[in-house]
Every structure is written in structure tokens, then in C-alpha cells.
Amino acid sequence: MAHIVFQTKRYKEMVDWYTTVFHAEPMFANEKLTFMTYDDEHHRFAFVNMPPECPDKDPMSPAVAHYAYTYGSADDLLSTYERLKGEGIVPRWAINHWITTSLYYADPDGTEVELQLDNHPTPEESKAVFSSEAYLANPIGNAFDPDTLLQQFRAGKDYAQCLREAEAAADPSALPVV
């Protein structure tokens, strides 16, 4: 994905949230439009400040459910979790999707942003999960407690073991209804 553009009535809150979550920097900003990036690309996010009289979008209308960013290592994902928690930004859901370890956050407009880690070293191994018994029985996956995962990982335990312990510590009712 090259970039995503948000139309929002929560302009400052959205710019601030994406700045915090992604360490994004503005490339251009005025009272109506902001372009931001977190890497060498000219922009990854744009925000359009919508007027207050603009009607809110109907939450029951078809829309994007969420978008995801993949981290390169467990340490990267868990360090981001720890940093965001310190800023008061906590995930709505933490789910082991079998294929990914996923933390779902909500931006100020309520759009879900999934920060994830691939659980398998190759795309072929990830694709094979779709036909596994565990996946067929439970395609959403299991909730996990991110604090337990972070604590066990920082203690030097094997990541797969950390994830099992974090699942055991989770409230199973924390999973989203699909």
C-alpha cells in the first residue's frame, strides 16, 4: 500500500494519534490538510479536515473494517505495544490468529488498525495454516494477554511458549464477535 487518506472531523486528534502510533512526521500541514510519513516515502497518511456540519458516516454502512501493518520481529511489535501503552493507547483486542499475532487498536475515528507479527517464517507455512485443524475449528484464533506476552518475552522465553502462556492468561470473552 502506498498511502491511505482519511476524511475526519477529528482532525487534530487523528494527526496526533498517527504521529504517536507510527512515529509519523508531517511533510505538509495546514488547517485543512496534512500529509505524513514514517519512512522514506513522500507520504503514507493524509488527513482531510471535514467541516463540523458534514454528516457522520453510518456505522452500519459498508466500510473498511481495518487495515494492518506487519512488524519484522516480536521485539519490534512488543516494544511498540509497550510504547503505546505508556502513551495511554491500548489495544481493543489481542488475538493469536494462528497466522499472525495481532493487536487491534482504534484510531480517534474508530477505524481499527491491526499491528501484527507473522507467526511463521515463510509465506508457504502461513498459507498452510488455512487448512489446519486448529484453523478450521477456530478461524478467528485465541485471545491473549499482551502484558503476559511482553513479560514472558522480556524474560527470554521462547516466543511460541510466551504466546501459549499469554493465551492462558487472557479473558476468552475479549474476542470480537464476527
Coordinates of C-alpha atoms in Angstrom, one line a residue:
M1 CA 0.0 0.0 0.0
A2 CA 1.4 3.4 -0.9
H3 CA -0.8 5.6 1.3
I4 CA -4.2 6.0 2.9
V5 CA -6.3 9.2 3.1
F6 CA -8.7 9.9 6.0
Q7 CA -11.6 12.3 5.9
T8 CA -12.2 13.3 9.5
K9 CA -14.0 15.7 11.8
R10 CA -11.4 14.8 14.5
Y11 CA -8.5 16.4 12.5
K12 CA -6.1 17.2 15.3
E13 CA -6.8 14.0 17.3
M14 CA -6.2 11.9 14.2
V15 CA -3.0 13.6 13.3
D16 CA -1.7 13.3 16.9
W17 CA -2.7 9.6 17.1
Y18 CA -1.0 8.6 13.9
T19 CA 2.1 10.7 14.9
T20 CA 2.2 8.7 18.2
V21 CA 1.5 5.3 16.9
F22 CA 3.7 5.3 13.8
H23 CA 6.3 8.0 14.7
A24 CA 4.9 9.8 11.6
E25 CA 6.2 13.2 10.7
P26 CA 4.3 15.8 8.8
M27 CA 5.5 16.6 5.3
F28 CA 2.9 19.3 4.8
A29 CA 0.2 20.6 7.2
N30 CA -2.3 23.4 7.4
E31 CA -5.7 23.8 8.9
K32 CA -7.4 21.7 6.2
L33 CA -4.8 19.0 5.0
T34 CA -1.9 17.1 6.5
F35 CA 0.5 14.7 4.7
M36 CA 2.6 12.4 6.9
T37 CA 5.2 9.7 6.5
Y38 CA 7.1 7.3 8.8
D39 CA 9.7 6.2 6.2
D40 CA 11.4 7.4 3.0
E41 CA 8.1 7.6 1.1
H42 CA 6.8 11.1 0.5
H43 CA 3.6 10.4 2.4
R44 CA 1.9 7.4 3.9
F45 CA -1.1 9.1 5.5
A46 CA -3.1 12.1 4.6
F47 CA -5.9 13.8 6.7
V48 CA -8.6 16.0 5.3
N49 CA -10.3 18.2 7.9
M50 CA -14.0 17.9 7.2
P51 CA -16.4 20.7 8.3
P52 CA -18.4 20.0 11.5
E53 CA -21.7 20.1 9.6
C54 CA -20.6 17.2 7.5
P55 CA -22.8 14.2 8.5
D56 CA -21.2 11.3 10.4
K57 CA -20.8 8.1 8.5
D58 CA -23.4 5.4 9.3
P59 CA -21.5 2.7 11.3
M60 CA -23.8 0.1 9.7
S61 CA -22.8 1.0 6.2
P62 CA -20.3 -1.0 4.3
A63 CA -16.8 0.3 5.0
V64 CA -13.2 -0.8 5.6
A65 CA -13.1 -2.9 8.8
H66 CA -9.4 -2.5 9.5
Y67 CA -6.0 -2.3 7.9
A68 CA -2.8 -3.9 9.2
Y69 CA 0.9 -3.3 9.5
T70 CA 3.4 -6.2 9.9
Y71 CA 6.3 -5.9 12.2
G72 CA 9.6 -7.6 11.5
S73 CA 10.2 -9.2 14.9
A74 CA 8.4 -10.0 18.2
D75 CA 10.7 -7.4 19.8
D76 CA 9.5 -4.7 17.4
L77 CA 5.8 -5.5 17.9
L78 CA 6.1 -5.8 21.7
S79 CA 8.2 -2.6 22.0
T80 CA 5.6 -0.8 20.1
Y81 CA 2.9 -2.2 22.4
E82 CA 4.9 -1.1 25.4
R83 CA 5.5 2.4 24.0
L84 CA 1.8 2.9 23.0
K85 CA 0.6 1.7 26.4
G86 CA 2.9 4.2 28.0
E87 CA 1.1 6.9 25.9
G88 CA -2.3 5.6 27.1
I89 CA -3.1 3.8 23.7
V90 CA -4.1 0.2 24.4
P91 CA -5.4 -2.4 22.0
R92 CA -9.1 -3.2 21.8
W93 CA -8.2 -6.8 21.1
A94 CA -5.2 -9.0 21.2
I95 CA -5.6 -12.2 19.1
N96 CA -3.4 -15.1 18.1
H97 CA -4.8 -15.6 14.6
W98 CA -2.6 -18.7 14.1
I99 CA -1.1 -16.9 11.1
T100 CA -0.3 -13.7 13.0
T101 CA 0.0 -12.3 16.5
S102 CA -2.3 -9.3 16.3
L103 CA -3.0 -6.2 18.3
Y104 CA -6.1 -4.2 17.2
Y105 CA -6.2 -0.5 18.1
A106 CA -8.9 2.1 17.3
D107 CA -7.9 5.5 15.9
P108 CA -9.9 8.5 17.1
D109 CA -12.5 8.0 14.3
G110 CA -12.9 4.4 15.4
T111 CA -11.1 2.8 12.4
E112 CA -9.3 -0.3 13.5
V113 CA -5.5 -0.6 12.9
E114 CA -4.0 -4.0 13.3
L115 CA -0.4 -4.2 14.3
Q116 CA 0.8 -7.8 13.6
L117 CA 3.7 -10.2 13.6
D118 CA 3.7 -13.2 11.2
N119 CA 3.8 -16.4 13.3
H120 CA 5.6 -18.4 10.6
P121 CA 8.9 -17.9 8.9
T122 CA 7.7 -18.4 5.3
P123 CA 4.6 -17.5 3.4
E124 CA 4.1 -21.1 2.5
E125 CA 3.9 -22.1 6.2
S126 CA 1.4 -19.3 6.8
K127 CA -0.8 -20.3 3.9
A128 CA -0.8 -23.9 5.1
V129 CA -2.4 -22.8 8.4
F130 CA -5.7 -22.1 6.5
S131 CA -6.2 -25.9 6.1
S132 CA -5.0 -26.9 9.6
E133 CA -7.4 -28.5 12.1
A134 CA -6.9 -25.7 14.6
Y135 CA -7.8 -23.0 12.0
L136 CA -10.8 -24.9 10.6
A137 CA -12.1 -25.3 14.2
N138 CA -11.5 -21.7 15.2
P139 CA -10.7 -19.4 12.3
I140 CA -10.5 -16.2 14.4
G141 CA -8.0 -17.6 16.9
N142 CA -7.4 -17.1 20.6
A143 CA -7.4 -14.0 22.7
F144 CA -4.1 -13.4 24.6
D145 CA -3.0 -11.0 27.3
P146 CA -0.4 -8.7 25.8
D147 CA 1.2 -7.8 29.2
T148 CA 1.8 -11.5 29.8
L149 CA 3.3 -11.9 26.4
L150 CA 5.6 -8.9 26.9
Q151 CA 6.7 -10.1 30.4
Q152 CA 7.4 -13.6 29.3
F153 CA 9.2 -12.5 26.1
R154 CA 11.4 -10.0 28.1
A155 CA 12.2 -12.8 30.5
G156 CA 13.9 -14.6 27.5
K157 CA 11.4 -17.4 26.9
D158 CA 10.7 -19.0 23.5
Y159 CA 8.1 -16.8 21.7
A160 CA 5.7 -19.7 21.0
Q161 CA 5.8 -20.6 24.7
C162 CA 5.2 -16.9 25.6
L163 CA 2.2 -16.8 23.3
R164 CA 0.7 -20.0 24.9
E165 CA 1.1 -18.5 28.4
A166 CA -0.4 -15.2 27.2
E167 CA -3.4 -17.1 25.8
A168 CA -3.9 -18.9 29.1
A169 CA -3.9 -15.6 30.9
A170 CA -6.5 -14.0 28.6
D171 CA -10.2 -13.4 29.1
P172 CA -11.8 -15.5 26.3
S173 CA -14.7 -13.1 26.1
A174 CA -12.3 -10.5 24.8
L175 CA -12.6 -11.8 21.3
P176 CA -14.6 -9.8 18.8
V177 CA -17.9 -11.1 17.6
V178 CA -17.7 -11.9 13.9

